[in-house]
Short mmCIF file of C-alpha atoms in Angstrom, two decimals:
data_model
loop_
_atom_site.label_atom_id
_atom_site.label_comp_id
_atom_site.label_asym_id
_atom_site.label_seq_id
_atom_site.Cartn_x
_atom_site.Cartn_y
_atom_site.Cartn_z
CA VAL C 1 -17.92 -35.76 26.76
CA PRO C 2 -15.71 -37.55 24.26
CA TYR C 3 -14.44 -35.45 21.34
CA THR C 4 -11.91 -35.61 18.56
CA LEU C 5 -9.13 -33.03 18.18
CA ARG C 6 -7.65 -32.73 14.64
CA VAL C 7 -4.30 -30.99 14.13
CA GLU C 8 -3.24 -30.03 10.57
CA ARG C 9 0.02 -28.53 9.34
CA MET C 10 -0.28 -24.93 8.27
CA PRO C 11 0.84 -23.96 4.69
CA GLU C 12 4.44 -22.91 4.51
CA ASN C 13 3.88 -19.53 2.83
CA PRO C 14 5.17 -16.80 5.20
CA GLY C 15 3.32 -13.58 4.75
CA THR C 16 0.36 -15.13 2.91
CA VAL C 17 -1.51 -16.75 5.88
CA GLU C 18 -3.52 -15.06 8.61
CA GLU C 19 -1.67 -14.33 11.84
CA GLU C 20 -3.09 -13.55 15.18
CA PRO C 21 -3.85 -11.21 16.89
CA ASN C 22 -5.71 -9.44 14.11
CA ASP C 23 -9.13 -9.07 15.65
CA ALA C 24 -9.33 -5.27 15.96
CA LEU C 25 -8.65 -2.22 13.82
CA ASN C 26 -5.55 -1.36 15.79
CA THR C 27 -4.09 -4.89 15.40
CA ALA C 28 -4.83 -5.28 11.69
CA GLN C 29 -2.46 -7.60 9.89
CA ASP C 30 -0.34 -6.07 7.10
CA CYS C 31 -0.82 -7.81 3.80
CA PRO C 32 1.15 -8.01 0.51
CA LEU C 33 -0.18 -6.39 -2.67
CA THR C 34 1.21 -9.06 -4.97
CA ARG C 35 0.01 -12.26 -3.34
CA SER C 36 -3.34 -13.65 -2.28
CA MET C 37 -3.99 -14.51 1.41
CA THR C 38 -5.47 -17.48 3.22
CA ALA C 39 -7.47 -16.81 6.44
CA TYR C 40 -9.63 -18.81 8.79
CA ALA C 41 -13.13 -17.90 9.97
CA GLY C 42 -13.63 -17.39 13.66
CA ALA C 43 -16.68 -17.85 15.86
CA GLN C 44 -19.70 -15.80 14.85
CA VAL C 45 -20.01 -12.34 16.53
CA ASP C 46 -22.51 -9.62 16.13
CA TYR C 47 -21.85 -6.70 13.83
CA PRO C 48 -20.99 -3.94 14.64
CA ASP C 49 -20.91 -4.71 18.42
CA ARG C 50 -18.51 -7.37 19.68
CA SER C 51 -18.94 -7.05 23.42
CA ILE C 52 -19.26 -10.87 23.74
CA ALA C 53 -16.76 -11.73 21.03
CA ALA C 54 -14.25 -14.50 21.59
CA LEU C 55 -10.69 -14.08 20.46
CA SER C 56 -10.35 -14.49 16.69
CA GLY C 57 -14.05 -13.82 16.08
CA VAL C 58 -13.14 -10.97 13.71
CA ASP C 59 -10.30 -10.76 11.18
CA VAL C 60 -8.84 -7.31 10.21
CA PHE C 61 -6.33 -6.81 7.37
CA ARG C 62 -4.68 -3.70 6.02
CA VAL C 63 -2.51 -2.67 3.08
CA GLY C 64 -0.35 0.34 2.37
CA VAL C 65 -0.49 2.23 -0.94
CA ALA C 66 0.77 5.50 -2.39
CA GLY C 67 -2.05 7.79 -1.24
CA ASP C 68 -5.71 8.83 -1.29
CA THR C 69 -6.06 8.82 -5.07
CA GLU C 70 -5.12 5.20 -5.58
CA LYS C 71 -8.18 2.95 -6.09
CA VAL C 72 -8.07 -0.10 -3.82
CA ALA C 73 -10.43 -3.02 -3.43
CA VAL C 74 -10.52 -6.37 -1.69
CA LEU C 75 -11.69 -9.53 -3.43
CA VAL C 76 -12.99 -12.17 -1.03
CA VAL C 77 -13.61 -15.91 -1.76
CA PRO C 78 -15.80 -17.40 0.94
CA PRO C 79 -15.48 -20.92 2.32
CA ALA C 80 -17.10 -23.64 0.25
CA LYS C 81 -19.68 -23.91 2.98
CA GLY C 82 -20.79 -20.91 4.98
CA LYS C 83 -20.77 -17.13 4.46
CA LEU C 84 -18.81 -13.99 5.56
CA LEU C 85 -19.44 -10.40 6.34
CA VAL C 86 -17.04 -7.95 4.70
CA VAL C 87 -16.80 -4.39 5.99
CA ASP C 88 -14.78 -1.37 4.82
CA GLY C 89 -12.46 -0.88 7.82
CA ILE C 90 -11.83 2.86 7.33
CA ALA C 91 -15.63 3.48 7.08
CA LEU C 92 -16.04 1.50 10.30
CA GLU C 93 -13.20 3.33 12.03
CA THR C 94 -14.88 6.69 11.08
CA TRP C 95 -18.19 5.51 12.34
CA LEU C 96 -16.78 4.32 15.67
CA ALA C 97 -15.08 7.75 16.19
CA LYS C 98 -18.38 9.57 15.56
CA LYS C 99 -20.21 7.21 17.80
CA GLN C 100 -17.78 7.83 20.72
CA ALA C 101 -17.90 11.61 20.13
CA ALA C 102 -21.75 11.68 20.17
CA THR C 103 -22.16 12.01 23.89
CA ALA C 104 -25.32 14.14 23.95
CA PRO C 105 -28.40 12.14 24.89
CA THR C 106 -30.31 13.72 22.03
CA ALA C 107 -27.70 13.01 19.43
CA LYS C 108 -29.13 11.23 16.48
CA ALA C 109 -27.80 7.69 16.04
CA VAL C 110 -25.87 7.03 12.81
CA ALA C 111 -26.15 3.67 11.14
CA PRO C 112 -22.85 1.70 10.90
CA PRO C 113 -21.32 1.04 7.49
CA LYS C 114 -23.15 -1.58 5.46
CA ALA C 115 -21.59 -5.00 5.54
CA MET C 116 -21.50 -7.13 2.38
CA VAL C 117 -22.56 -10.68 2.72
CA VAL C 118 -20.29 -13.01 0.75
CA GLU C 119 -21.76 -16.42 0.23
CA GLY C 120 -21.21 -19.05 -2.50
CA LYS C 121 -19.17 -16.87 -4.82
CA PRO C 122 -16.42 -14.22 -4.65
CA GLU C 123 -17.30 -10.59 -4.17
CA LEU C 124 -15.31 -7.35 -4.54
CA VAL C 125 -15.49 -4.38 -2.18
CA VAL C 126 -13.90 -0.98 -3.03
CA LEU C 127 -12.24 0.41 0.09
CA SER C 128 -12.32 3.94 1.48
CA ALA C 129 -9.07 5.91 1.62
CA ALA C 130 -7.24 7.25 4.69
CA GLY C 131 -3.97 8.48 3.37
CA GLY C 132 -2.05 5.43 2.23
CA ARG C 133 -4.06 3.11 4.44
CA ARG C 134 -6.87 0.71 3.41
CA VAL C 135 -8.46 -1.63 5.88
CA VAL C 136 -11.01 -4.52 5.68
CA ARG C 137 -12.83 -6.39 8.42
CA ILE C 138 -14.02 -9.93 7.67
CA GLN C 139 -16.10 -12.12 10.02
CA ALA C 140 -18.07 -15.32 9.94
CA CYS C 141 -21.85 -15.46 9.64
CA GLU C 142 -24.18 -18.04 11.23
CA GLY C 143 -23.66 -21.45 9.76
CA THR C 144 -19.90 -21.06 9.06
CA ASP C 145 -17.72 -23.47 10.85
CA PRO C 146 -14.97 -21.84 12.92
CA GLY C 147 -11.67 -22.58 11.21
CA ALA C 148 -13.14 -22.74 7.73
CA ALA C 149 -10.56 -21.39 5.22
CA TYR C 150 -11.29 -18.45 3.00
CA ARG C 151 -9.15 -16.55 0.47
CA PHE C 152 -8.80 -12.86 -0.29
CA THR C 153 -6.51 -10.42 -2.07
CA PHE C 154 -6.15 -6.67 -2.35
CA LEU C 155 -6.31 -4.98 -5.81
CA THR C 156 -5.03 -1.55 -6.72
CA SER C 157 -4.94 0.75 -9.74
CA ASP C 158 -1.12 0.52 -9.78
CA SER C 159 0.63 -0.95 -12.87
CA ASN C 160 1.13 -4.22 -10.95
CA GLY C 161 -1.95 -3.85 -8.78
CA LEU C 162 -3.72 -7.00 -10.00
CA ALA C 163 -0.86 -9.40 -9.30
CA GLY C 164 -2.71 -10.71 -6.22
CA VAL C 165 -5.67 -11.66 -8.44
CA LEU C 166 -3.41 -13.65 -10.69
CA ASP C 167 -2.09 -15.49 -7.73
CA LEU C 168 -5.56 -16.05 -6.40
CA ALA C 169 -6.73 -17.42 -9.75
CA ARG C 170 -3.82 -19.95 -9.76
CA THR C 171 -4.79 -21.10 -6.20
CA LEU C 172 -8.48 -21.53 -7.10
CA GLU C 173 -7.44 -23.50 -10.25
CA GLU C 174 -5.26 -25.85 -8.16
CA GLU C 175 -8.30 -26.35 -5.82
CA ARG C 176 -10.49 -27.09 -8.83
CA ARG C 177 -12.82 -24.26 -7.97
CA GLN C 178 -13.38 -23.16 -11.54
CA PRO C 179 -16.58 -21.10 -11.08
CA GLU C 180 -14.95 -19.10 -8.30
CA ARG C 181 -11.82 -18.54 -10.39
CA GLN C 182 -13.91 -17.25 -13.32
CA ARG C 183 -15.90 -14.87 -11.20
CA ALA C 184 -12.83 -13.53 -9.42
CA LEU C 185 -11.18 -12.75 -12.76
CA GLU C 186 -14.33 -11.11 -14.06
CA LEU C 187 -14.85 -8.92 -11.02
CA ALA C 188 -11.26 -7.72 -11.07
CA ALA C 189 -11.17 -7.14 -14.87
CA ASN C 190 -14.42 -5.09 -14.74
CA ALA C 191 -13.52 -3.10 -11.62
CA PHE C 192 -10.03 -2.27 -12.86
CA ALA C 193 -10.68 -2.16 -16.61
CA ASP C 194 -7.97 0.54 -17.19
CA SER C 195 -5.24 -1.52 -15.49
CA PRO C 196 -2.42 -2.78 -17.78
CA GLN C 197 -3.07 -6.22 -16.31
CA ALA C 198 -6.78 -6.31 -17.16
CA LEU C 199 -6.03 -7.73 -20.58
CA GLU C 200 -4.13 -10.61 -19.00
CA LEU C 201 -7.11 -11.34 -16.74
CA ARG C 202 -9.42 -11.39 -19.76
CA GLN C 203 -7.10 -13.81 -21.59
CA MET C 204 -7.17 -16.07 -18.57
CA LEU C 205 -10.97 -16.03 -18.72
CA ARG C 206 -10.86 -17.48 -22.16
CA GLN C 207 -8.66 -20.38 -21.16
#
């Protein structure tokens, strides 16, 4: 069957583009706190089970912070066409451990962590703490083309913890995605209203 293969040059921004393998909790990609990231949707797989998953069907990212008390969230901008599932990685890790430990036939099944569907607009998810680790799992839903680009950034309550949002806003502005830029700024400013950088975000909203 004839087909067309298209090859495109990747952006030259080391550390801000998804790298494989990152399709499991134990191979999560480390991300910066001061920059936004570009990642690419894989083939659709079931959540939470991925027994038939192809390589790259799931993307897992992590960030390191000072400790349990620091508030951390992830802000995800979906592809222009399609939708994503976003899952708190630490909550998923805890659920998987409990599932593996529940060997008794009469053990009551526990539902997996709820996944947020992100479609058409940015969404923000506050992440569970595990010491200084925070983890997020992102995967494509039905109707999302494999390889479709999406953006995300981590946010924290640190004094410079919204730097990634500022970077993300600039990227969305360059791409002429004004509605997504506005919503991303609003979500971050509201979720981290006490941040020293929240005022800067609100000033950008008025521009």
